[in-house]
Coordinates of C-alpha atoms in Angstrom, one line a residue:
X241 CA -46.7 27.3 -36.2
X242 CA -49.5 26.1 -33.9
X243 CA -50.8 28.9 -32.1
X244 CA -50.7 27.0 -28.3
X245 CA -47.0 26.3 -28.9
X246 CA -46.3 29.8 -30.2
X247 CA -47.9 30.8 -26.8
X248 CA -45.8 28.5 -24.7
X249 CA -42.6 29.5 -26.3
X250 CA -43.1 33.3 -25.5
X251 CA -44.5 32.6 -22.0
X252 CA -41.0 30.5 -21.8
X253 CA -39.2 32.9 -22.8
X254 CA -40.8 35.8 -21.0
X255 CA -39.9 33.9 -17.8
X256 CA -36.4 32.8 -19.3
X257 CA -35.8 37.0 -19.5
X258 CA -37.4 37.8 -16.0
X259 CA -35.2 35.3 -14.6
X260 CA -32.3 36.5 -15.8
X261 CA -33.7 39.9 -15.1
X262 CA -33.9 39.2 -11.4
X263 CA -30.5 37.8 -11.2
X264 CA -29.1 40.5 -13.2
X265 CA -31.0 43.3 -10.2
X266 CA -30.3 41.2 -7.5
X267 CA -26.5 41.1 -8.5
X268 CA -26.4 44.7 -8.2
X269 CA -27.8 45.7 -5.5
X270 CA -26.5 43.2 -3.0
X271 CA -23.7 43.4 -1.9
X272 CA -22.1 39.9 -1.0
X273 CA -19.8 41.3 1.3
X274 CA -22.3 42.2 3.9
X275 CA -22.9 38.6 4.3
X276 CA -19.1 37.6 5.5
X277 CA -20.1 38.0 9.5
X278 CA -22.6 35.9 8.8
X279 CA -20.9 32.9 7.1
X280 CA -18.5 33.6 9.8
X281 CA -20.7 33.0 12.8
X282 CA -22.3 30.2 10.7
X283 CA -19.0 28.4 10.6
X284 CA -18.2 29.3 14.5
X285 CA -22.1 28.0 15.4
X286 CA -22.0 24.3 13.7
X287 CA -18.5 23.9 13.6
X288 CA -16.8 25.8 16.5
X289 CA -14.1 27.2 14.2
X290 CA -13.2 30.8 13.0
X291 CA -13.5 31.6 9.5
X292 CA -11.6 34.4 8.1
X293 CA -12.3 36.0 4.6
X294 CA -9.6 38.7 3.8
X295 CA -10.5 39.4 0.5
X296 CA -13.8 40.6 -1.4
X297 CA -16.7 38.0 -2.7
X298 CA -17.3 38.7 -6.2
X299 CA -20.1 37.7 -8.2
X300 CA -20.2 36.7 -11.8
X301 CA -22.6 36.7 -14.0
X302 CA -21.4 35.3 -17.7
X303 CA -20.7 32.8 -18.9
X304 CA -21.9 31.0 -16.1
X305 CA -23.5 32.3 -12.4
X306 CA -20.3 31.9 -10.1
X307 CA -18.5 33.4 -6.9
X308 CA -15.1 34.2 -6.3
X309 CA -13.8 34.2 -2.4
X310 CA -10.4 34.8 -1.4
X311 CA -8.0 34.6 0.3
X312 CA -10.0 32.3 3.0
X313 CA -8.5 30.4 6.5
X314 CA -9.8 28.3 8.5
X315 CA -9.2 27.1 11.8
X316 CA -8.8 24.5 14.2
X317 CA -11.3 23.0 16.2
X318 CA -12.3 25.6 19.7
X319 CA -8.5 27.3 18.5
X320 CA -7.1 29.8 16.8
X321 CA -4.6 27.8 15.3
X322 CA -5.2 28.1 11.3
X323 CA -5.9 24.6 9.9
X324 CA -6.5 25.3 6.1
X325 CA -6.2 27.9 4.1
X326 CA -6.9 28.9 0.2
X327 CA -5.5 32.0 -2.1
X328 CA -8.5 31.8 -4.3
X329 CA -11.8 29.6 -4.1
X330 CA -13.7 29.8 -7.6
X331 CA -17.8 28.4 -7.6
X332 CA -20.2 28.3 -10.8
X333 CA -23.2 27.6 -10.6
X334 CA -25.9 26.1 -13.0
X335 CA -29.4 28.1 -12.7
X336 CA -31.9 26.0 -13.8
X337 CA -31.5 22.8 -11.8
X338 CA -32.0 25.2 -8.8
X339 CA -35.9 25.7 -10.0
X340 CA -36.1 21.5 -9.3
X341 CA -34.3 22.4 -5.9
X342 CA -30.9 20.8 -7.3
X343 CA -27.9 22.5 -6.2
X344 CA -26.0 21.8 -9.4
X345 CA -22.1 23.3 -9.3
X346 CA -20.5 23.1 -12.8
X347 CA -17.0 23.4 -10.9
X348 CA -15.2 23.8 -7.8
X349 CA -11.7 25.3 -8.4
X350 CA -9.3 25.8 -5.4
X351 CA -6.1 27.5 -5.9
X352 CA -2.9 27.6 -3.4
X353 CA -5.1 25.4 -1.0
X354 CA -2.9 25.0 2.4
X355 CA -4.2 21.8 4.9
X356 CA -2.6 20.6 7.8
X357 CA -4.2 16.8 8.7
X358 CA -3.3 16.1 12.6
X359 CA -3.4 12.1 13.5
X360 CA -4.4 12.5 17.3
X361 CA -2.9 10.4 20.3
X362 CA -6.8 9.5 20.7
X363 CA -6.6 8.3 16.9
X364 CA -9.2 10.6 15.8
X365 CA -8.3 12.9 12.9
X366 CA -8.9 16.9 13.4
X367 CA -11.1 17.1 10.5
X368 CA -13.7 14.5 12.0
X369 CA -16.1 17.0 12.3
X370 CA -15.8 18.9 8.8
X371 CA -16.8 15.1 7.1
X372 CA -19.5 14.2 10.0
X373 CA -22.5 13.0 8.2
X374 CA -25.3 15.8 8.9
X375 CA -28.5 14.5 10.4
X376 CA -30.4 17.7 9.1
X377 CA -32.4 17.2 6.1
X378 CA -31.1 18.7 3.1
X379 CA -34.0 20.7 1.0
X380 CA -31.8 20.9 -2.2
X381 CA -29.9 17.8 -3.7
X382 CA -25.9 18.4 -4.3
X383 CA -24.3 18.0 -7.6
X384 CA -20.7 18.6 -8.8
X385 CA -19.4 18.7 -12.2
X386 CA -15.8 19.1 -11.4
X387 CA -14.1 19.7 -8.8
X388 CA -9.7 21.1 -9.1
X389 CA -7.0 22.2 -6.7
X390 CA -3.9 23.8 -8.1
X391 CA -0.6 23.8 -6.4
X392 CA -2.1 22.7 -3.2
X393 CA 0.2 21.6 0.3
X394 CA -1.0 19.3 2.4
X395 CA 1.1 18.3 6.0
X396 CA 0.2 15.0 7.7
X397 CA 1.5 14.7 11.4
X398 CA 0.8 11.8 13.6
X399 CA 1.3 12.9 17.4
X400 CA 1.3 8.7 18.5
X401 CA 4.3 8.1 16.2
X402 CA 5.7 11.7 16.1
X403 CA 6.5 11.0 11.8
X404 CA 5.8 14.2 9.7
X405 CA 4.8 14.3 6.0
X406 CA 4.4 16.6 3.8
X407 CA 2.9 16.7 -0.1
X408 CA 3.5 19.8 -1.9
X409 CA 2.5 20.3 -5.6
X410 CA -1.3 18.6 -5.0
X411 CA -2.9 18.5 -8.4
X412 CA -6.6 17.1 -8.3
X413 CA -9.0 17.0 -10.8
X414 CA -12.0 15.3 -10.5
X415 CA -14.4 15.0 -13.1
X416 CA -18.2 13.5 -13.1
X417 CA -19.2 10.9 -15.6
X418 CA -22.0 9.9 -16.8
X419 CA -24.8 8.0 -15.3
X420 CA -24.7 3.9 -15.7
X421 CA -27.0 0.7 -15.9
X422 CA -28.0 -0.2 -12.8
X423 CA -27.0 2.2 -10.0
X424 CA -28.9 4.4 -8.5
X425 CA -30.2 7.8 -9.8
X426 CA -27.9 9.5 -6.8
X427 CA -25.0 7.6 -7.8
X428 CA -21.3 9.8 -8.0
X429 CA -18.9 8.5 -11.2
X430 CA -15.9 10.6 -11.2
X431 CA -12.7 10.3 -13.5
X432 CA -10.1 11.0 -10.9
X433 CA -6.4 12.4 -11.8
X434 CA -3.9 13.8 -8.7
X435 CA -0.6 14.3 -9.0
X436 CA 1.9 15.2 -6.0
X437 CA 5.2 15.3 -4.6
X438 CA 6.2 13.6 -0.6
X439 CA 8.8 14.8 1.6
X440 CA 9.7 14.3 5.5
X441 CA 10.5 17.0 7.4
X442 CA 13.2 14.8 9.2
X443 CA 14.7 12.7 6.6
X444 CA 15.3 14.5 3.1
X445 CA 16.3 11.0 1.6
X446 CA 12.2 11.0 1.1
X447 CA 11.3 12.4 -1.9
X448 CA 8.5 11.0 -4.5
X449 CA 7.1 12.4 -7.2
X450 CA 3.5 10.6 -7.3
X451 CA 0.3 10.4 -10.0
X452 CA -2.8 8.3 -9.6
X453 CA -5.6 8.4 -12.0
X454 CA -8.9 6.1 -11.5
X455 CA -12.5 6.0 -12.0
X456 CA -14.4 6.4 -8.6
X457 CA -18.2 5.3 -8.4
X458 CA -20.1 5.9 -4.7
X459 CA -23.8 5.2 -5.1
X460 CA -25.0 5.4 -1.4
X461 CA -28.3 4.4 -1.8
X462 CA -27.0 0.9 -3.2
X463 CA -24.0 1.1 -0.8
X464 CA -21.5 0.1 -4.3
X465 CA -18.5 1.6 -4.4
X466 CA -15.8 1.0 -6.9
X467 CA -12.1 2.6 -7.8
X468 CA -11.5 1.4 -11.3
X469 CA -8.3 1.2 -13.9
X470 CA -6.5 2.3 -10.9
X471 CA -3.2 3.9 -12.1
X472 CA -0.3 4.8 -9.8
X473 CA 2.9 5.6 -10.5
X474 CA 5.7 6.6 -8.0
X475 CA 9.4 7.9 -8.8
X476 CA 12.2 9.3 -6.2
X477 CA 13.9 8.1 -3.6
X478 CA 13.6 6.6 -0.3
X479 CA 16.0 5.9 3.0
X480 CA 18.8 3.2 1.8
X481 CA 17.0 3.2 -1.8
X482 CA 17.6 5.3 -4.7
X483 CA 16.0 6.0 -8.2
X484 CA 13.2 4.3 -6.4
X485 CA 10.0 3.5 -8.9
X486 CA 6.4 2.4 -8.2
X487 CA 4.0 0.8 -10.6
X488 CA 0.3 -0.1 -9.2
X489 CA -3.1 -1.0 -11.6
X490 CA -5.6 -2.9 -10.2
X491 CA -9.5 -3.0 -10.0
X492 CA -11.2 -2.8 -6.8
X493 CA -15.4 -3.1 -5.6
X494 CA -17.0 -2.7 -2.8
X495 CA -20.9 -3.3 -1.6
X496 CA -23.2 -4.2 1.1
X497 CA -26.2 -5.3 -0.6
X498 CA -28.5 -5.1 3.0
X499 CA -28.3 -4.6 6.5
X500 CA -28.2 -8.4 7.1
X501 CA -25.4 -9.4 5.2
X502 CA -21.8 -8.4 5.6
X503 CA -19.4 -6.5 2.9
X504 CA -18.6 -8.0 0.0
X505 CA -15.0 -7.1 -1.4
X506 CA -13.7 -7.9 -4.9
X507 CA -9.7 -7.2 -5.8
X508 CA -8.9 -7.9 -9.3
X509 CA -6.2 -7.7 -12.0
X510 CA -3.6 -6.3 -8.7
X511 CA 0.1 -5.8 -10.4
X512 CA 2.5 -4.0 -8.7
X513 CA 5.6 -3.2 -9.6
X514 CA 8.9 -2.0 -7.5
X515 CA 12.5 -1.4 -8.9
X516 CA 15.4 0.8 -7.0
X517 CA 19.0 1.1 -6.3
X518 CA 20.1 -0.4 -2.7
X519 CA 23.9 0.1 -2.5
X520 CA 25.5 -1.7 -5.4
X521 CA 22.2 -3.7 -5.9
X522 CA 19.8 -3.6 -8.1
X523 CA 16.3 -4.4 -6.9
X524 CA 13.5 -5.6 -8.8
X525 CA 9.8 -6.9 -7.1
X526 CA 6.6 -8.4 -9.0
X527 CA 3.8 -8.7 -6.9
X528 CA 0.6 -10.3 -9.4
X529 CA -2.9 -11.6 -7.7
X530 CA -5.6 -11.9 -10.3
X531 CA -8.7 -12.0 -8.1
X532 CA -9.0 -11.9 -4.4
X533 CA -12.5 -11.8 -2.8
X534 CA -14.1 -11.2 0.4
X535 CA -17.9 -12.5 0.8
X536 CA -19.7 -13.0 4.2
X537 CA -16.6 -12.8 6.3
X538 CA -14.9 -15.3 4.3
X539 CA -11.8 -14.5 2.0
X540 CA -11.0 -16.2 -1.6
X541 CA -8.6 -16.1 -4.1
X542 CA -7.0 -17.4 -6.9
X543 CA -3.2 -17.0 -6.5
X544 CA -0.6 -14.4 -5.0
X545 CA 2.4 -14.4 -6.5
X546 CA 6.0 -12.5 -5.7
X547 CA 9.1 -12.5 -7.6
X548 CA 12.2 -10.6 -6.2
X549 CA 15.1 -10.4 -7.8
X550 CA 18.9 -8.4 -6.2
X551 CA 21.4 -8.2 -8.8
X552 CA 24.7 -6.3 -8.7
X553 CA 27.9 -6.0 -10.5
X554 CA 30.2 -8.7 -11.0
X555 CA 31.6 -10.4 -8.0
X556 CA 28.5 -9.4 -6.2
X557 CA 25.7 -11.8 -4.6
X558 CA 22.6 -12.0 -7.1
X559 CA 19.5 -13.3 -5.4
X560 CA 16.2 -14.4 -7.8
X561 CA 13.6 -15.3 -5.0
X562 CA 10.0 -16.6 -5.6
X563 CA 6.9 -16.9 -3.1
X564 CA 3.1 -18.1 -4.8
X565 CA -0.1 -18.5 -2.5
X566 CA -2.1 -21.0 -4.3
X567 CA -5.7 -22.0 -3.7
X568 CA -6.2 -19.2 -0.8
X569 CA -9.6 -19.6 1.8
X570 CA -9.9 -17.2 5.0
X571 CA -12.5 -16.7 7.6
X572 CA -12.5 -15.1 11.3
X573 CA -10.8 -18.2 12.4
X574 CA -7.6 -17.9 10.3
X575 CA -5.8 -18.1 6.6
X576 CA -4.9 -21.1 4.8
X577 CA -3.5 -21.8 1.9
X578 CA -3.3 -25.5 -0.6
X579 CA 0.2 -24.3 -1.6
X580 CA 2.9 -22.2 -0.5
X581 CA 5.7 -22.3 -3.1
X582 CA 9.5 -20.5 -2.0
X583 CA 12.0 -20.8 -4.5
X584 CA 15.7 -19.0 -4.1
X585 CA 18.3 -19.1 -6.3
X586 CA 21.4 -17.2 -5.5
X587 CA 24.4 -16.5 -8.0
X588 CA 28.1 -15.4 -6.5
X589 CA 30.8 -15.5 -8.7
X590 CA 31.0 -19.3 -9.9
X591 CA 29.0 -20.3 -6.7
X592 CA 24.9 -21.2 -7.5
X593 CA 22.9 -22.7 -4.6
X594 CA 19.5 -23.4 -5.5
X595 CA 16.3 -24.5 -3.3
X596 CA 13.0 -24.5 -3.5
X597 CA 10.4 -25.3 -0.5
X598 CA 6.4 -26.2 -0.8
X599 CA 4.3 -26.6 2.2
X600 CA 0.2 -26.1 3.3
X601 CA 0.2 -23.1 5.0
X602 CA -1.9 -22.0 7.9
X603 CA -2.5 -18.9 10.2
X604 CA -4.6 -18.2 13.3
X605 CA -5.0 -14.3 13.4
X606 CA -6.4 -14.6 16.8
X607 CA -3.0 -16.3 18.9
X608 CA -0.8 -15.0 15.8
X609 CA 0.6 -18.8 15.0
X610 CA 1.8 -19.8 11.4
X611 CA 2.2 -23.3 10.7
X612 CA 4.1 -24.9 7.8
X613 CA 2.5 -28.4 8.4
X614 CA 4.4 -30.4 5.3
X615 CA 7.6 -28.8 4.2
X616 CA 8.9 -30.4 1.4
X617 CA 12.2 -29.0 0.2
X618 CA 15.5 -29.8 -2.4
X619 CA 18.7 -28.1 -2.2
X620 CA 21.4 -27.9 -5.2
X621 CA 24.8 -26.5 -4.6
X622 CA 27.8 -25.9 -7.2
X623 CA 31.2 -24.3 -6.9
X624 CA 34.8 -24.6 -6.6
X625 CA 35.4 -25.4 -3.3
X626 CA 32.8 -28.5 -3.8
X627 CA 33.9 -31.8 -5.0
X628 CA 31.7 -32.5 -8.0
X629 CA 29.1 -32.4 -9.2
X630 CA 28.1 -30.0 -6.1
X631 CA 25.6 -30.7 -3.3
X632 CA 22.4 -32.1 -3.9
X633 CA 19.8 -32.3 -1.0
X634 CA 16.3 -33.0 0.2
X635 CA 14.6 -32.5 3.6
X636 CA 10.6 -33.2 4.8
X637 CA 9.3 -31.5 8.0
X638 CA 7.2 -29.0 9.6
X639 CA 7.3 -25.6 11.3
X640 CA 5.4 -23.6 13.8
X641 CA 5.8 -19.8 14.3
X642 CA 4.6 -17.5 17.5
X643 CA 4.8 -14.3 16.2
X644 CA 3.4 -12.5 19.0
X645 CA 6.1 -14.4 21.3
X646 CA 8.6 -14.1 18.2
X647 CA 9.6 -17.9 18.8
X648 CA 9.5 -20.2 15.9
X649 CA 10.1 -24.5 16.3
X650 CA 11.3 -26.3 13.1
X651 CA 11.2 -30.7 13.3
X652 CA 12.7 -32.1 9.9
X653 CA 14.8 -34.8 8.4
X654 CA 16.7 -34.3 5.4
X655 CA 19.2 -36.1 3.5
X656 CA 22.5 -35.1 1.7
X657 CA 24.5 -37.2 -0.7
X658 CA 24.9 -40.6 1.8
X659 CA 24.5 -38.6 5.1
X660 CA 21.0 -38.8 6.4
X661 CA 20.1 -36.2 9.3
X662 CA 17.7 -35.7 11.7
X663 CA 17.3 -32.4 13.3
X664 CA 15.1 -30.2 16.0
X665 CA 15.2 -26.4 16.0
X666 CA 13.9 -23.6 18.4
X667 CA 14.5 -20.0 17.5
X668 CA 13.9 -16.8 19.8
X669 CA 14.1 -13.6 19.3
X670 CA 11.9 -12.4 22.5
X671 CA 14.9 -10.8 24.1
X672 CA 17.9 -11.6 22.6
X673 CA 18.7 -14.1 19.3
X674 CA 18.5 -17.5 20.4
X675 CA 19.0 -20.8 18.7
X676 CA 18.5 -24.0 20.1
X677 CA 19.4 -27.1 17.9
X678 CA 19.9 -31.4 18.3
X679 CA 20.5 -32.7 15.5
X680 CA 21.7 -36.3 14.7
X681 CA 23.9 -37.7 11.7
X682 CA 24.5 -41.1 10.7
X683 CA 27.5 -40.7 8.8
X684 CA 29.5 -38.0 7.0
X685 CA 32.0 -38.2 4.3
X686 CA 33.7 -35.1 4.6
X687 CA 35.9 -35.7 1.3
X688 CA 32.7 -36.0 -1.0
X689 CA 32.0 -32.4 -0.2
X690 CA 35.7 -30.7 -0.5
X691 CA 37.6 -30.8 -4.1
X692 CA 39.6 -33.1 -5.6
X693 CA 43.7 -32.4 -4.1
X694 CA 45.1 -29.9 -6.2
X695 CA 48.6 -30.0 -7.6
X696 CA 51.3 -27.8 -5.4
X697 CA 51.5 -25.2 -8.0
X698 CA 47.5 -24.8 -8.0
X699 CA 47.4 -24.0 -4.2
X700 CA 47.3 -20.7 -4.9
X701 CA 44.4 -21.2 -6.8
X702 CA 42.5 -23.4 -3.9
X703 CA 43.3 -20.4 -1.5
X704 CA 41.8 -18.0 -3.5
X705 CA 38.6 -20.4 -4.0
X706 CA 38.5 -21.2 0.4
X707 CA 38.5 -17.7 0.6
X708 CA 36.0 -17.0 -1.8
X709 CA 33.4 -19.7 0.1
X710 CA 34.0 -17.5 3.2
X711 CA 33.0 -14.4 2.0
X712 CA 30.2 -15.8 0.3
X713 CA 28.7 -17.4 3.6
X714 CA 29.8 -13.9 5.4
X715 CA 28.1 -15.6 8.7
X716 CA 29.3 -11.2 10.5
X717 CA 24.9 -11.7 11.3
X718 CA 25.3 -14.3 13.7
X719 CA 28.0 -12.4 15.9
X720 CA 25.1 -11.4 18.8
X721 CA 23.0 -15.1 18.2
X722 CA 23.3 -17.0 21.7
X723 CA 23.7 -20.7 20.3
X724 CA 23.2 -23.8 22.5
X725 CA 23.1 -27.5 21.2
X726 CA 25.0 -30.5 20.3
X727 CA 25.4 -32.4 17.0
X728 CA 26.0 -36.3 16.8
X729 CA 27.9 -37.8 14.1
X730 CA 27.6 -41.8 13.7
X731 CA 30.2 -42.4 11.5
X732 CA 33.0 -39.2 10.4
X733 CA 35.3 -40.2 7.2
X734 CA 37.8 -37.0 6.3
X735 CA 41.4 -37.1 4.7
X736 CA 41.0 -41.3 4.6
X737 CA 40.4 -41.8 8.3
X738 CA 37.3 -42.5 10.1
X739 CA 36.0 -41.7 13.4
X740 CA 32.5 -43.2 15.5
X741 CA 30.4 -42.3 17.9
X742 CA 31.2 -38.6 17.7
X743 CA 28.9 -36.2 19.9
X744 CA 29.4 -32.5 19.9
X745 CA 28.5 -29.9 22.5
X746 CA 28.6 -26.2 21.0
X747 CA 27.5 -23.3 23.4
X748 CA 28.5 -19.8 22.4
X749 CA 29.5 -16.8 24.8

């Protein structure tokens, strides 16, 4: 062996054995205990809170350097009301990253961890100053190999809105990953995994048992930050909704490449997923957008597509619905949209109405206005109590809706069989359910849209189907709407007589 190295490996290892000489001294003849007043009036000097350590600090030394605290509270800003507390905290430590002043923790393990987050009537959050970036310079640089809570609790309470939540069974663990191509050497890749439970303290119909895994990249220095293979899924129940489940994946970046340009946000691969039990209906909800971008204040995307569907046992209403946001563009000034595609198809008994509307779509987040500029729509209709082959329809128009004065105005013209109408709508719900209506008709065979006469012994049967329409329509909703209007009729043929020049003035109670 060359006789330099042989001298470098014994100085090595001469200082390798002094090292762990000095630790081994130092470990006993210090006493970490003595230092708990000081932490504590550390804690009380920067952060203005009291810090309690019940228990003994322990030091290990094998198999790694580490420190064992517990059990540890903390409290609440200037108060003496506790706002976390632990059973058992658990530190290692790596040594020789400290000789290149790196502060390198192989893992942070927290055990019975109990937080309670406060949402202030202010809006701030009472751990503001716990996560307040420090404007001291730090002489050692931080790293973290992995970082666990077992069997945490965590309240949330919200003073504005007075709603309490609470998520018991907190299982994180969040481990580092490797570095990558092209981000900075202080850049944070962690492979995240939490699992917990959510309850309300005022309505026990909340209960979900959550998980969500994902990859997590922060690189600071770069200002990238990514959650990746995002993973969520969500099982229990909710008000009005049982055996409630929740399906989320979905890619998601974020940067600011400089000071002079603004965020740039990237959404990609979204599919979410929502089934549950609502009464005797079964609900099922697809929500799909394959890329959605956000670049120098101005919003992209491919497509945004819902499906719905309400099924229930026989007898019962089934509704399929559709909605698609095609060719999206947004900026400050508002959100518009090349297509807007609503299709609904509802199923009751041997009743099937189908329609489907397609429109431009525009908003104006600044006066809260959405406008429907070119409503193109078709209408089918089949059942008993229509003559045959059903109802088949079409209407063009527009509509215009104040959301912040919750009025919306509907102009279209649409035409049924022979009948060809004309129509003006104003809806309000400001203070009480309004409708205001005018519409015009130039004629209307009522015979084309009832049955063909049934034979005496089938009136039964013609009952039954009347009374089947009715519950189908089930128009209970509009008891409270205030309705005001009139509705002219051209020509009126029913039961092979014919009336002209008819002009109807409806005003409810």
């Amino acid at each position: 062996m060359n006789r330099y190295l042989r001298y470098a490996l014994i100085v090595i290892a001469l200082v390798t054995v002094l090292l762990f000489g000095l630790i081994i001294y130092f470990a006993i003849i210090l006493d970490p205990n003595s230092y708990k007043p000081l932490l504590a009036e550390l804690v009380k000097e920067k952060n203005q809170r009291e810090l309690r350590l019940d228990g003994d600090i322990t030091l290990s030394l094998f198999p790694r350097l580490g420190i064992e605290l517990g059990p540890i509270t903390l409290s609440e800003r200037n108060s003496n009301v506790e706002f976390a507390s632990a059973e058992r905290i658990l530190v290692s430590l790596a040594l020789l990253p400290l000789l290149r002043k790196q502060l390198e923790l192989d893992e942070i393990l927290i055990k019975g961890l109990k937080a309670n987050l406060i949402r202030l009537k202010d809006g701030s959050i009472n751990i503001a100053d716990l996560i307040a970036k420090s404007e001291e310079t730090r002489q050692f640089k931080l790293n973290v190999g992995r970082v666990a809570t077992e069997k945490a609790r965590v309240t949330f309470s919200d003073e504005e809105s007075g709603r309490h939540f609470a998520f018991t069974d907190v299982n994180v663990e969040a481990d580092r990953l490797g570095a990558r191509p092209g981000l900075s050497a202080s850049a944070v890749r962690s492979k995240v995994k939490i699992g917990f439970t959510v309850g309300h303290s005022e309505a026990t119909e909340v209960d979900l048992g959550t998980t969500l895994a994902f990859d997590l990249t922060l690189d600071v220095d770069k200002q990238y930050y990514a959650v990746q293979g995002v993973s969520l899924e969500s099982k229990g129940q909710l008000p009005g909704i049982s055996q409630f489940m929740l399906n989320c994946t979905g890619d998601f970046v974020a940067s600011v490449p400089s000071e002079s340009v603004t965020a740039e946000f990237m959404a990609s691969d979204v599919a979410i997923n929502l089934t549950g039990i609502r009464g005797l209906s079964n609900l099922d909800i697809k929500l799909y957008m394959p890329r959605l971008s956000l670049a120098n204040e101005k919003l992209g995307g491919d497509k945004i597509s819902v499906a719905a569907e309400m099924s229930g046992h026989e007898g019962k209403l089934n509704v399929n619905a559709r909605v698609s946001l095609s060719a999206l563009e947004a900026s400050v000034s508002g959100l518009r949209s090349g297509a807007l595609l609503v299709e609904l198809e509802a199923v009751k008994n041997d009743w099937t109405i189908h329609t489907m509307l397609e429109s431009p779509f525009s908003s104006n987040p600044t006066t809260w206005q959405l406008n429907l500029p070119e409503v193109k729509g078709v209408m089918h209709a089949r059942g008993p109590g229509l003559a045959n082959p059903g109802i088949d329809g079409a209407l063009r128009g527009s509509v215009a809706i104040d959301v912040e004065s919750r009025n919306a105005q509907a102009d279209f013209t649409g035409q049924f069989a022979d009948t060809n109408i004309k129509a003006k709508l104003m809806a309000s719900a400001a203070v009480e359910p309004s409708l205001i209506f005018d519409v015009n008709i130039d004629q209307l065979d009522l015979d084309r849209f009832l049955p063909p006469a049934q034979p005496p012994g089938e009136n039964l049967e013609k009952k039954g189907n009347a009374y089947a329409f009715e519950q189908w329509l089930d128009l209970s909703a509009l008891d409270n709407l205030s309705l005001e209007g009139s509705i002219r009729i051209g020509l009126l043929k029913t039961a092979n007589s014919r009336s002209s020049g008819l002009s109807l003035a409806i005003r409810s109670n």
